[in-house]
XYZ file of C-alpha atoms in Angstrom:
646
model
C 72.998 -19.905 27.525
C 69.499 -21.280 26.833
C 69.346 -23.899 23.653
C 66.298 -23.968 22.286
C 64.333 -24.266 18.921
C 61.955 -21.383 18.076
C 57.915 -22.454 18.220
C 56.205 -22.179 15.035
C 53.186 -19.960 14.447
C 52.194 -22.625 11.641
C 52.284 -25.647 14.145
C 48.803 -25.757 15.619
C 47.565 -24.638 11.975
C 48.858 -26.974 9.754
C 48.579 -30.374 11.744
C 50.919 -32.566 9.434
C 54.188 -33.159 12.040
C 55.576 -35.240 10.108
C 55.707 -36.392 6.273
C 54.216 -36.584 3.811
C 56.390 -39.441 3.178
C 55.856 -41.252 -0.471
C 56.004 -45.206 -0.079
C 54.603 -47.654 -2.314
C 54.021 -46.410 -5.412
C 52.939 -48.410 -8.764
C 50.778 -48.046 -11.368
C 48.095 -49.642 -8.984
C 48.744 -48.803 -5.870
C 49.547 -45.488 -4.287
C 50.193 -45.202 -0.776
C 51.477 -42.092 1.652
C 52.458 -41.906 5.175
C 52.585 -39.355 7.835
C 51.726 -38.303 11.037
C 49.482 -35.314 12.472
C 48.047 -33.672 15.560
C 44.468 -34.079 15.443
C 41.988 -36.168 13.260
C 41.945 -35.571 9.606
C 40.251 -36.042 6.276
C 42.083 -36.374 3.203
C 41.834 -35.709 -0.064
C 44.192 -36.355 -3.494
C 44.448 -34.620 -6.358
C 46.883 -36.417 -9.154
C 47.625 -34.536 -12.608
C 50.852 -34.628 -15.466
C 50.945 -32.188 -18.175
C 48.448 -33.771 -19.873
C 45.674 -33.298 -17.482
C 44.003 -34.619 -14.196
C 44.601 -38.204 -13.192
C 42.483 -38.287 -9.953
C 40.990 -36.191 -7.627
C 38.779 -37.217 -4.698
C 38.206 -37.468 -0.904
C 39.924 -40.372 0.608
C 37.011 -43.176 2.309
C 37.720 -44.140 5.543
C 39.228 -47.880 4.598
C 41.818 -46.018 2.251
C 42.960 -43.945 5.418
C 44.171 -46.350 8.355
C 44.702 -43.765 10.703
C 45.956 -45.115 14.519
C 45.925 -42.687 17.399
C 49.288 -42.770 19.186
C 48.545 -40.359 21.775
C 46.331 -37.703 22.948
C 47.562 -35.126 20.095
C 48.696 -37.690 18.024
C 47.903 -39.888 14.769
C 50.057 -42.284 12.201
C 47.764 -42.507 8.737
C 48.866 -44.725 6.354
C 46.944 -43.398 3.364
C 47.005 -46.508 0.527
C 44.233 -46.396 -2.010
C 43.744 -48.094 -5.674
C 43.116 -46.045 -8.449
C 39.960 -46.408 -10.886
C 42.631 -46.172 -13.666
C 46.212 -47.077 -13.955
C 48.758 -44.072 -13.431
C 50.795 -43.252 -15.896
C 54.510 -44.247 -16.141
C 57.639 -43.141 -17.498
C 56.159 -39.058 -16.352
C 55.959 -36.736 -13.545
C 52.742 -36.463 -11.931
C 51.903 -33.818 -9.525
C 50.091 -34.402 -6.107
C 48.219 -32.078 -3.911
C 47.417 -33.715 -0.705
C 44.444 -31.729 0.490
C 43.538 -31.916 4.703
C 40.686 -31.012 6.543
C 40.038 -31.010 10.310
C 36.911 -33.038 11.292
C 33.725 -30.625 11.286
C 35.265 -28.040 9.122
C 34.150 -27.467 5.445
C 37.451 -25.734 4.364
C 40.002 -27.989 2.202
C 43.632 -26.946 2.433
C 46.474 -27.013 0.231
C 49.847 -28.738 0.231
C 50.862 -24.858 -1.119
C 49.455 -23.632 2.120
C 50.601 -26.427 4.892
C 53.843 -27.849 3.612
C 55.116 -24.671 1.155
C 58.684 -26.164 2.640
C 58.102 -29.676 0.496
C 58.535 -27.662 -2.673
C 61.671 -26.994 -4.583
C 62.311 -24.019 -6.318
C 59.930 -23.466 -9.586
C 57.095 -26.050 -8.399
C 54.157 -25.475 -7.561
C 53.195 -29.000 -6.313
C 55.389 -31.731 -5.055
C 55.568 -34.624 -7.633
C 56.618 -38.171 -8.436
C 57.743 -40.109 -11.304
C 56.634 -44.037 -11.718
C 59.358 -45.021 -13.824
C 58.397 -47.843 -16.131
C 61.877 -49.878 -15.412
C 64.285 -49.595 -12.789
C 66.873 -47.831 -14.885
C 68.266 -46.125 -11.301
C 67.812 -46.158 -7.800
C 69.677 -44.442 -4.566
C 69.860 -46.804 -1.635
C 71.770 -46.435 1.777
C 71.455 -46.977 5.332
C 73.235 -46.358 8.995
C 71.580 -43.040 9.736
C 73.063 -42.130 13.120
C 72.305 -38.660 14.374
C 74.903 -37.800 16.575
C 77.543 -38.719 14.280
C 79.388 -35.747 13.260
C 78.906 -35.867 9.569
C 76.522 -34.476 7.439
C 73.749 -36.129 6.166
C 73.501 -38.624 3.169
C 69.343 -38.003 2.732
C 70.117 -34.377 2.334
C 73.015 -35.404 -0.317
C 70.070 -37.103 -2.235
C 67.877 -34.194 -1.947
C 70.425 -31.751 -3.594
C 71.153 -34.301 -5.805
C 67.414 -34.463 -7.092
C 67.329 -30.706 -7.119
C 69.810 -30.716 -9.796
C 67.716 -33.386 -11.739
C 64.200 -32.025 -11.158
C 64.029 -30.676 -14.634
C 64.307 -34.627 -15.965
C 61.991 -36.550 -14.758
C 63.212 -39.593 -16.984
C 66.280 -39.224 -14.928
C 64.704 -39.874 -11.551
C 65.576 -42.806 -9.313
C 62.747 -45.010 -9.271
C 63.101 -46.224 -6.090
C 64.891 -44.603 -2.620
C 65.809 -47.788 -0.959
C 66.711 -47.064 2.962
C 68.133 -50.803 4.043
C 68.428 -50.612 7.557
C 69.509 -48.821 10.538
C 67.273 -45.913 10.336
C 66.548 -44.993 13.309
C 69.119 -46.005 16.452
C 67.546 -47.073 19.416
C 70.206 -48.631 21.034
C 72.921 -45.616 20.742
C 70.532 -42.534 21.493
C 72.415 -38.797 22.200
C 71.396 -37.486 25.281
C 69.861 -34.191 23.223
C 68.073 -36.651 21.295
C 66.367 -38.491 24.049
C 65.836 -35.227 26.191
C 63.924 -34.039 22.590
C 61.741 -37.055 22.558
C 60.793 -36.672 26.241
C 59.452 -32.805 25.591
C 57.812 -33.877 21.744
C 56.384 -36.766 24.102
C 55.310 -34.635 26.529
C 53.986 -32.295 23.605
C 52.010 -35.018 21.546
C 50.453 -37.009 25.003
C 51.588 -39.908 23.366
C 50.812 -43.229 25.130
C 52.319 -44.066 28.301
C 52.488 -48.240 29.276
C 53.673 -50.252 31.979
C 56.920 -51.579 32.069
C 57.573 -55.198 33.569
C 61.369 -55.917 35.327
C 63.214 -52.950 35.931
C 63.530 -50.460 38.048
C 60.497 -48.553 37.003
C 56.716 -49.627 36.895
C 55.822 -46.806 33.931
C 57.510 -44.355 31.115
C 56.646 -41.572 33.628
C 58.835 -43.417 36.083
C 61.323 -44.063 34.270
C 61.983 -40.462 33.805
C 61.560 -39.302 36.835
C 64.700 -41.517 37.354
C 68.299 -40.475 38.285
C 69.021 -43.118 35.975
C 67.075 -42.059 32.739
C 69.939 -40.639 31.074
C 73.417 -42.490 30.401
C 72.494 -45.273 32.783
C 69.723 -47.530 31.815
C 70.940 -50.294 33.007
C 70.809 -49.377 36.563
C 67.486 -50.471 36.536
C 67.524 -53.746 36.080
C 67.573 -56.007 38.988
C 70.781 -57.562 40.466
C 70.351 -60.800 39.571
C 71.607 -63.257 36.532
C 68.937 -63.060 33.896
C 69.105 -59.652 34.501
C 73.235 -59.818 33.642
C 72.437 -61.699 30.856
C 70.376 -58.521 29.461
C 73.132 -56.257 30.485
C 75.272 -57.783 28.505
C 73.279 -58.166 25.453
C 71.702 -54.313 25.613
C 74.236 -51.924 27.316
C 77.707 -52.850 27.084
C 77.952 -51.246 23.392
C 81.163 -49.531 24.854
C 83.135 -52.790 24.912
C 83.359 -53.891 21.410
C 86.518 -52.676 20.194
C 85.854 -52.173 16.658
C 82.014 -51.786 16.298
C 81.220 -49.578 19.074
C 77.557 -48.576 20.092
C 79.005 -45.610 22.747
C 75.378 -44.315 23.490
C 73.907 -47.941 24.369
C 73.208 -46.944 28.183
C 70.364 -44.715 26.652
C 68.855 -46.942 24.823
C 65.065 -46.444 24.067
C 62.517 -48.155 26.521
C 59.121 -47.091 25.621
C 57.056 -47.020 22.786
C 56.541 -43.377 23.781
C 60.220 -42.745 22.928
C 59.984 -45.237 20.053
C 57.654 -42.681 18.431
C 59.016 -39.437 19.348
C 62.146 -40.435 18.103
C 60.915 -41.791 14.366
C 59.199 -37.744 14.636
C 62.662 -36.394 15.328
C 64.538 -38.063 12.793
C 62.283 -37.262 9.836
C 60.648 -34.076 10.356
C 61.895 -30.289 11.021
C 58.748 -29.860 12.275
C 59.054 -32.161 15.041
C 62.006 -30.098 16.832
C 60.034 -26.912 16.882
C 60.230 -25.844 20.372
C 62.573 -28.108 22.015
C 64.463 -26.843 24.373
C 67.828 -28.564 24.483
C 69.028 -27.495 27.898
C 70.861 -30.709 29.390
C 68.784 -32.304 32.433
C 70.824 -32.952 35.602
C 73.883 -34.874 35.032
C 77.471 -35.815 36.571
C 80.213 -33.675 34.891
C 81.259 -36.734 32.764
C 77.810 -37.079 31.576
C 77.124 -33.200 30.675
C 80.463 -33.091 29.107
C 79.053 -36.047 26.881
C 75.940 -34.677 26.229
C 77.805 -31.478 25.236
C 79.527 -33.036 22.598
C 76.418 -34.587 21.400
C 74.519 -31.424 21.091
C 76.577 -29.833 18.035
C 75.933 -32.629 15.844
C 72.702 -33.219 17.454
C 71.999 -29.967 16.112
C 73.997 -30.033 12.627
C 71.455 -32.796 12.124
C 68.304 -30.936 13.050
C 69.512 -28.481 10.466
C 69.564 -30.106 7.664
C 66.080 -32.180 7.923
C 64.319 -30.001 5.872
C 65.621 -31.000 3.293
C 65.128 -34.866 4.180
C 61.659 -33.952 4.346
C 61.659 -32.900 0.826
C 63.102 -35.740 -0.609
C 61.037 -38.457 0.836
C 57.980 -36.260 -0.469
C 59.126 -36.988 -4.256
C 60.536 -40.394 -4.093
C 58.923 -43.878 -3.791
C 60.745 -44.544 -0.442
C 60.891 -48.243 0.712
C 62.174 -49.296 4.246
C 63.398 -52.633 5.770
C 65.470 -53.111 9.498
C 68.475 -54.276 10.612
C 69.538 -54.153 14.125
C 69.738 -50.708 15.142
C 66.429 -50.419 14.360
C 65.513 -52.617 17.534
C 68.683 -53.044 19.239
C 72.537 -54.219 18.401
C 72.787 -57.686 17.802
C 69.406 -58.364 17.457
C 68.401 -61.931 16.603
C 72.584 -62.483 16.545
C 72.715 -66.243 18.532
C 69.467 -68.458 19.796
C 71.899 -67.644 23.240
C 70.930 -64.081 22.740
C 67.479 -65.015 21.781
C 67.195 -66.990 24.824
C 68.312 -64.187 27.611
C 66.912 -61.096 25.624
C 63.088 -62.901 25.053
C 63.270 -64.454 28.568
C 63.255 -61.558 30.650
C 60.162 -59.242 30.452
C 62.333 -55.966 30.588
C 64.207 -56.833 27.281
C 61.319 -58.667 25.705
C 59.233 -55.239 26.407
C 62.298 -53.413 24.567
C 62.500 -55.640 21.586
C 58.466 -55.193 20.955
C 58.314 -51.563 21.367
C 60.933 -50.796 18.932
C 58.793 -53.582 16.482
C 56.356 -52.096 16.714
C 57.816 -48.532 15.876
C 58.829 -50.339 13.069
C 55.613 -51.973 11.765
C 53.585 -48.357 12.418
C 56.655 -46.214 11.192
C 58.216 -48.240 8.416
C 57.227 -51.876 7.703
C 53.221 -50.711 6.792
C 54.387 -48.351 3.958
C 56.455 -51.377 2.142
C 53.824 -53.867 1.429
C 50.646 -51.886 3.177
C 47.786 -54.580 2.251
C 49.595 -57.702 3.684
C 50.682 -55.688 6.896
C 47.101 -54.701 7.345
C 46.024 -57.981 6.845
C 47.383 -59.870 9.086
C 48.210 -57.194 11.919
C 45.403 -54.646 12.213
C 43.327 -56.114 14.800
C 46.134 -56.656 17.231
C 48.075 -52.828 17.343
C 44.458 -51.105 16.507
C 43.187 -53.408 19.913
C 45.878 -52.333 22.084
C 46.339 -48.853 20.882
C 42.440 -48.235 21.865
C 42.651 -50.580 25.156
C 45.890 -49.167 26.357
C 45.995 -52.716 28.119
C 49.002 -54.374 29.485
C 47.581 -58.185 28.206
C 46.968 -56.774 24.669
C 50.226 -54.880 24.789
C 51.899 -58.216 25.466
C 49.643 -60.036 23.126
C 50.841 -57.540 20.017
C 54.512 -57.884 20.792
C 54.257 -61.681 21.074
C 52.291 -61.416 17.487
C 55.230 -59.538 15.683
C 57.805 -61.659 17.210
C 56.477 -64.601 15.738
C 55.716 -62.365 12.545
C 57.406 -63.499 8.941
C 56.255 -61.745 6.966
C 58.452 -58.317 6.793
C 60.307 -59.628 3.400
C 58.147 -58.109 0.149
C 58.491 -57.534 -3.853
C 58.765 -54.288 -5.173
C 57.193 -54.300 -8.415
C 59.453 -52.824 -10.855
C 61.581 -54.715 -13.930
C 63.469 -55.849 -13.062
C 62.072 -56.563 -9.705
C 63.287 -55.924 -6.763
C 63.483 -58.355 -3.887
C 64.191 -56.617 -0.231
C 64.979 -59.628 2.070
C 64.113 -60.348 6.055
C 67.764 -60.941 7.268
C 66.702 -60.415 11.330
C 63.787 -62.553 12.485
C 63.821 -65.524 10.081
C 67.408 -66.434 11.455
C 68.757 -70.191 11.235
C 69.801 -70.883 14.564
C 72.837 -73.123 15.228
C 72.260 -76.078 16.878
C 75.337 -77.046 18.624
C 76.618 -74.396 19.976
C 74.197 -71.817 21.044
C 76.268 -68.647 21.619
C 77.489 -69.424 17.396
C 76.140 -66.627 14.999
C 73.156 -67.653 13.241
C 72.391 -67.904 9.781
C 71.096 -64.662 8.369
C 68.050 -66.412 6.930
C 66.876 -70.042 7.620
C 66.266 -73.007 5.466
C 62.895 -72.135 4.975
C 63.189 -68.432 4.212
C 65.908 -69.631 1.726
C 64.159 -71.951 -0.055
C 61.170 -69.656 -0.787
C 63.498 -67.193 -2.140
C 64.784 -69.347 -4.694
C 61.517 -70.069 -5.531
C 60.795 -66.608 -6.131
C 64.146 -66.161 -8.464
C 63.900 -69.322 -10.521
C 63.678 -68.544 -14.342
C 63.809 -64.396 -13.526
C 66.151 -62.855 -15.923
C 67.891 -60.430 -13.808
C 67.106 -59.867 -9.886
C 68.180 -56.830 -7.578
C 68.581 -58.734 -4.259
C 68.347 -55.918 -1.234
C 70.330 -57.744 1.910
C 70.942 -55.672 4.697
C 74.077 -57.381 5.681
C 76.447 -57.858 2.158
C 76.258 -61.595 0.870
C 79.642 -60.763 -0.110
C 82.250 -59.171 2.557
C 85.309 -58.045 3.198
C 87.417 -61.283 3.934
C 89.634 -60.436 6.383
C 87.465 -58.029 8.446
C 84.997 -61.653 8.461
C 88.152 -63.648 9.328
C 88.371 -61.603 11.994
C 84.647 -61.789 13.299
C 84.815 -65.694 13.137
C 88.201 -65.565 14.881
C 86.027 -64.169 18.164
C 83.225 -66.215 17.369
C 85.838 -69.273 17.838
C 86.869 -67.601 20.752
C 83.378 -67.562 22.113
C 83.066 -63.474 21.970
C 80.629 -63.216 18.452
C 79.046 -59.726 20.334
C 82.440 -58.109 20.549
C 83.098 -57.524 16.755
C 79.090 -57.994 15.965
C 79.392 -61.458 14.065
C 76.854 -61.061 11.518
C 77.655 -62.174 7.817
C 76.478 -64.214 6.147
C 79.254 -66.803 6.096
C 78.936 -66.950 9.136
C 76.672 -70.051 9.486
C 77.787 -72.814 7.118
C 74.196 -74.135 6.622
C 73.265 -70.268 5.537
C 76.260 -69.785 3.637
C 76.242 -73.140 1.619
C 72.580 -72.400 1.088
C 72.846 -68.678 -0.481
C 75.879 -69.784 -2.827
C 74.083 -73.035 -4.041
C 71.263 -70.329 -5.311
C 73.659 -68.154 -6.919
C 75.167 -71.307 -8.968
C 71.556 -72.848 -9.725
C 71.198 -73.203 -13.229
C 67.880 -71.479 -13.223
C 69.277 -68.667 -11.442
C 69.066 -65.035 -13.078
C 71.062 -64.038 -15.658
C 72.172 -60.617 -13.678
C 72.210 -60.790 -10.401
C 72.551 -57.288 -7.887
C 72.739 -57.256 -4.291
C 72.586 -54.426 -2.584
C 73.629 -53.746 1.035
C 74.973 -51.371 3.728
C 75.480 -52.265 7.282
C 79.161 -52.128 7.656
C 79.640 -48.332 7.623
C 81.725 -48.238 4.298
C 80.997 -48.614 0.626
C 82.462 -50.472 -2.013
C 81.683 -52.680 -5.284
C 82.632 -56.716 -6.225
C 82.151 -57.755 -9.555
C 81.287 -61.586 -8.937
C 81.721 -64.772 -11.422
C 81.377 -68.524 -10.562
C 84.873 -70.461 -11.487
C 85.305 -73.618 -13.635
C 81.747 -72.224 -15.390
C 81.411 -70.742 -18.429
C 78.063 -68.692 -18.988
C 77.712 -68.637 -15.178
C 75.475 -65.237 -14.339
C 76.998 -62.220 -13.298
C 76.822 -60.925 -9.950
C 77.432 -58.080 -8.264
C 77.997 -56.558 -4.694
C 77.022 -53.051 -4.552
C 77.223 -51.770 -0.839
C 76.762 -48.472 0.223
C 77.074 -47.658 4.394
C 76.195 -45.007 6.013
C 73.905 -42.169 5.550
C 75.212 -40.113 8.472
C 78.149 -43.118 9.734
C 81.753 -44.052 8.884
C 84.000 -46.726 10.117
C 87.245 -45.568 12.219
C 89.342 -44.353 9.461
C 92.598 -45.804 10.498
C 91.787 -49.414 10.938
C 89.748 -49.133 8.122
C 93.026 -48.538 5.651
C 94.872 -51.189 8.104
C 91.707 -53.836 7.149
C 91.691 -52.967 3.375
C 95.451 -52.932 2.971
C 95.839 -56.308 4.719
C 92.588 -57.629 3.029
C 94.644 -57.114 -0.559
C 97.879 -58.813 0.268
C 96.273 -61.904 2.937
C 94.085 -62.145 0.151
C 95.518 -61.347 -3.375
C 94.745 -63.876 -6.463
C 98.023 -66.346 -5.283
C 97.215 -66.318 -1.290
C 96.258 -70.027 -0.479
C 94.186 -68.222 2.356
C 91.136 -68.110 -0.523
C 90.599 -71.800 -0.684
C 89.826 -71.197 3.446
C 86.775 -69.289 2.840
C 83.352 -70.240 1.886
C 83.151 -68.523 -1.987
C 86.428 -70.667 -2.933
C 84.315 -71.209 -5.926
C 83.431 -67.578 -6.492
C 85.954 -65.020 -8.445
C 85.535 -61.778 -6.820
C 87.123 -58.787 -8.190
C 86.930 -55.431 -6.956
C 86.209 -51.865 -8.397
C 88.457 -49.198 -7.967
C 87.112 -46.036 -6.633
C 88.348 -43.313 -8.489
C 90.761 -41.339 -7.324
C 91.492 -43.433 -4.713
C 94.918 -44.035 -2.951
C 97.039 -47.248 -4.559
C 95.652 -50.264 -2.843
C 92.588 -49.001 -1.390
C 89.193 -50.616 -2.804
C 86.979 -49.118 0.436
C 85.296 -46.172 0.369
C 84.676 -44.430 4.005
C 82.308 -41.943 3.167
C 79.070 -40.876 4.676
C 76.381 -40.346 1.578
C 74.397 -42.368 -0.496
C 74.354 -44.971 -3.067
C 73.492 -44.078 -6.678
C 73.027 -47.109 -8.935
C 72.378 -46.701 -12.598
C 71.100 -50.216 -14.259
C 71.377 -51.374 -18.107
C 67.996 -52.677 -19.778
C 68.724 -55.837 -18.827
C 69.541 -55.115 -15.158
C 73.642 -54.942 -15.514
C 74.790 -52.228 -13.305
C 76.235 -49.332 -15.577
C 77.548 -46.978 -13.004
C 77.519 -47.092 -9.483
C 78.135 -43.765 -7.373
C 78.869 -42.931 -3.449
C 77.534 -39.695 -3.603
C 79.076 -37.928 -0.460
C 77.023 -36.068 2.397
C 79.834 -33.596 2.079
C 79.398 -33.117 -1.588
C 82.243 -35.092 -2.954
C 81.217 -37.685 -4.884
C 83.019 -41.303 -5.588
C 82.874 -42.972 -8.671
C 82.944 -46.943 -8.643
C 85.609 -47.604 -11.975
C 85.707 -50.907 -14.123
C 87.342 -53.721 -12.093
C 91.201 -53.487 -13.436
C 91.227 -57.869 -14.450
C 94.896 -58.190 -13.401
C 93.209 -57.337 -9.312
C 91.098 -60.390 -9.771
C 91.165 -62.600 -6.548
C 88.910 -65.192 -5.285
């Protein structure tokens, strides 16, 4: 039976693949991503109730548009307004296009009729004047069979659309959006045909077994077994074990590592494919050739695969009415990125795993990281991707990857009180000195210190860390168990008490005296959700704190060792256990929320969806929600104070 996606009649008419996709938004600043098939001209119309706002033709500065290929273009649309936007009400947008040469304007109404819910007649925003709620999530996996948590916040706004006022003000995607280190086989075989489809750029590849993208599919070893093509010799081990043996950790597995993404080609295709209907409009999902293990794998891939496909429309929808802000974690680039300056050392030291690392970056820095802060990206990276994206050179390809390696500045403010800090926890990392296969600290000395710069005096904070600040104990007991062991890859080592420096560091700022009065951080990461109500002991008018993680969008941690971990967790670890004064927040009284309706003993909540956080006036978190992909929602209750442990 032939698999295949039916063509669209609108495609080559309406050249908008992918987006429009809202991003920084303030009273200021307005800016709007997507990506389209040929050159175009823009044009904005803003109005509320009360009128027109704005309405004009884009200039050429407000549109940075980069050609990615022959039938391809990313435009980061960011301009200022003449006159601040109104708050606190919906405005409507019509994002107008016109193909180069033609004197016809069209209509959101007529090219993206699919971004409207039912009753509008224009998408629309809201710029709320204080962050009274937000949804936040990350770990968006494809493949994995569960449905899909941006969909659960699109049905979700559906029901609200008729309030405004109630409207998140921010959608907050913390890492792991898109997986390039644990790829389906469908979902590599689509980005090879929307490649092939959008002539996007081809490059050559240094230290494998192939001298170009086109070789490298042309390869019996394209799908399932990527690392065949690096050389037999030690460096090249070295990246072997770093990039493709995913299938040996025995808790966090990565079982699609040996397809990891390569070239920026597939970088690109694959962003297309996990945002946009649009994108899959054609495809034809037949597998390639492959041994019967491998096409019995790729099988099983291809129902979720295409229970995912299915439900992107409305993905599309959401992220054209909410202010959607983006930072990475691993899986954006690759598991364990960053993890140990041993890793750092092996994966930047061979040109084959260097070239992976700065193809997914910059993915990232096109894709994601220009939308968050769009003015400092442009400023201090525009002349190296718009040189090598018009050159096509290896040197300036090289060049470019070496720039955003060395690049710092991915952290940024989002403007809203209170505000809202989203924190670089990957390439700022403070390396251990001693013993170079040791985790390093999720941020270094330096990073540190300039965020408690940025806190001092501030009278509530929402901290957005990739990676919780505060963890499950036992499941990090058991991380730093391997780690003493020598093994930090197999159970992906990454906390932040990891590092002592780090962890000594990030505590001393929650206990400053100048530190916030309310204090949020939100996370995901860890593929399950759950909520710690944090005070400082032996201080009285300490600040309050709170851990508010919510993991995945479309993952889940194994179900059964998650119960074993939380069970244990509450009895190795229950207010009396001596094992507290072991671990690094001795000083810290954590206590956690029950999720309602959950089982006696069980404070975890494995559940693919989406965060809902509603905040006080003065930043205190006044309900917290996992709203589930499946529709069943999970309600974080008041901690219970006789569960208190520290």
């Amino acid at each position: 039976m032939s698999i295949s996606l039916p063509p669209s009649s609108s495609d080559a008419r309406f050249p908008v693949l992918v987006g429009p996709i809202l991003r920084r938004i303030t009273p200021d600043e307005l800016t709007i991503w997507c990506l389209t098939t040929e050159v175009l001209d823009f044009s904005l119309r803003l109005k509320t109730t009360q009128g027109g706002v704005l309405d004009r033709v884009l200039t050429k500065d407000e549109c940075w548009s980069l050609q990615v290929g022959e039938h391809a273009w990313i435009c980061l649309l960011n301009l200022q307004p003449e006159n601040p936007l109104p708050t606190g009400e919906r405005i409507d947008y019509d994002l107008l296009i016109r193909a180069q040469g033609d004197t016809r304007w069209c209509s959101i109404q007529e090219w993206g009729p699919d971004l409207l819910y039912p009753g509008e007649l224009l998408p629309g925003f809201v710029i709320q004047p204080q962050l009274r709620s937000m949804l936040h999530g990350s770990c968006r996996k494809p493949h994995y069979p569960s449905r899909d948590g941006l969909a659960r916040a699109d049905a979700w706004l559906e029901q609200h659309l008729a309030a405004p006022a109630d409207w998140p003000a921010v959608l907050m995607l913390s890492g792991d959006q898109l997986y390039a280190d644990d790829v389906a086989g469908p979902m590599l075989r689509a980005a090879h045909q929307l490649s092939d489809r959008l002539g996007l750029w081809d490059e050559t590849l240094e230290g494998g077994g192939a001298d170009s993208g086109i070789e490298l599919r042309q390869s019996p070893y394209c799908y399932y077994q990527r690392e065949q093509l690096l050389p037999k010799d030690q460096l090249s081990e070295n990246v072997r074990e770093r990039f493709f043996a995913g299938v040996r950790k025995p808790i966090f597995t990565s079982d699609s590592a040996h397809n990891h993404l390569i070239t920026f080609a597939e970088v690109i295709a694959s962003y297309c494919l996990i945002w946009s209907p649009k994108a899959w409009q054609g495809i034809d999902l037949n597998p390639p050739a492959l041994s019967p293990r491998h096409a019995e794998l790729y099988d099983h891939e291809l129902d979720a695969i295409l229970g995912f496909r299915a439900q992107l429309p409305q993905v599309r929808r959401v992220m054209a009415h909410l202010p959607t802000y983006m930072i990475f974690d691993d899986h954006d680039v690759t598991d364990d990125w960053n993890l140990s300056a041993a890793w750092e050392l092996s994966a930047y030291g061979h040109p084959f795993s260097r070239q992976i690392i700065g193809n997914a970056m910059i993915g990232y820095l096109l894709c994601q990281g220009s939308g968050n802060a769009p003015r400092k990206i442009r400023k201090h990276l525009s002349e190296h991707v718009e040189r090598w994206l018009k050159t096509h050179d290896e040197e300036d390809h090289h060049s470019l990857i070496d720039e955003l390696i060395a690049f710092q500045r991915w952290d940024y403010l989002i403007p809203i009180d209170p505000g809202v800090l989203v924190l670089d926890t990957r390439t700022r990392r403070w390396r251990a000195e001693r013993n170079l296969n040791s985790p390093s600290g999720l941020m270094d000395w330096e990073a540190l210190t300039e965020l408690q710069q940025h806190l001092l005096d501030r009278k509530a904070v929402i901290l957005v860390s990739p990676a919780p600040v505060f963890g499950v104990k036992l499941i990090e007991a058991v991380q730093k168990t391997f780690t003493t062991f020598g093994q930090p890859l197999m159970v992906d080592a990454e906390n932040w008490m990891a590092h002592p420096g780090a962890a000594n560091v990030i505590l001393n700022i929650f206990r400053h005296t100048r530190t916030p009065e309310h204090f949020v951080v939100l996370s995901g990461d860890v593929h399950y959700s759950f909520v710690y109500d944090i005070e400082i002991r032996f201080r009285k008018g300490g600040p309050k704190i709170w851990q508010i993680t919510s993991s995945g969008l479309k993952n889940e941690f194994p179900p059964r060792l998650l119960t074993l971990f939380d069970r244990l967790n509450r009895w190795l670890y229950a207010p009396s256990s001596p094992l507290n004064w072991f671990t690094r927040r001795r000083l810290m009284k954590v206590s956690p929320r029950r999720p309602e309706g959950a089982a006696e003993g069980c404070r975890l909540v494995n559940k693919a969806g989406i965060g809902l956080v509603r905040f006080a006036a003065d930043g205190e978190p006044e309900e917290v929600w996992q709203l589930g992909a499946d529709g069943r929602d999970v309600r974080f209750d008041l901690t219970d104070e006789e569960e208190h442990w520290g």
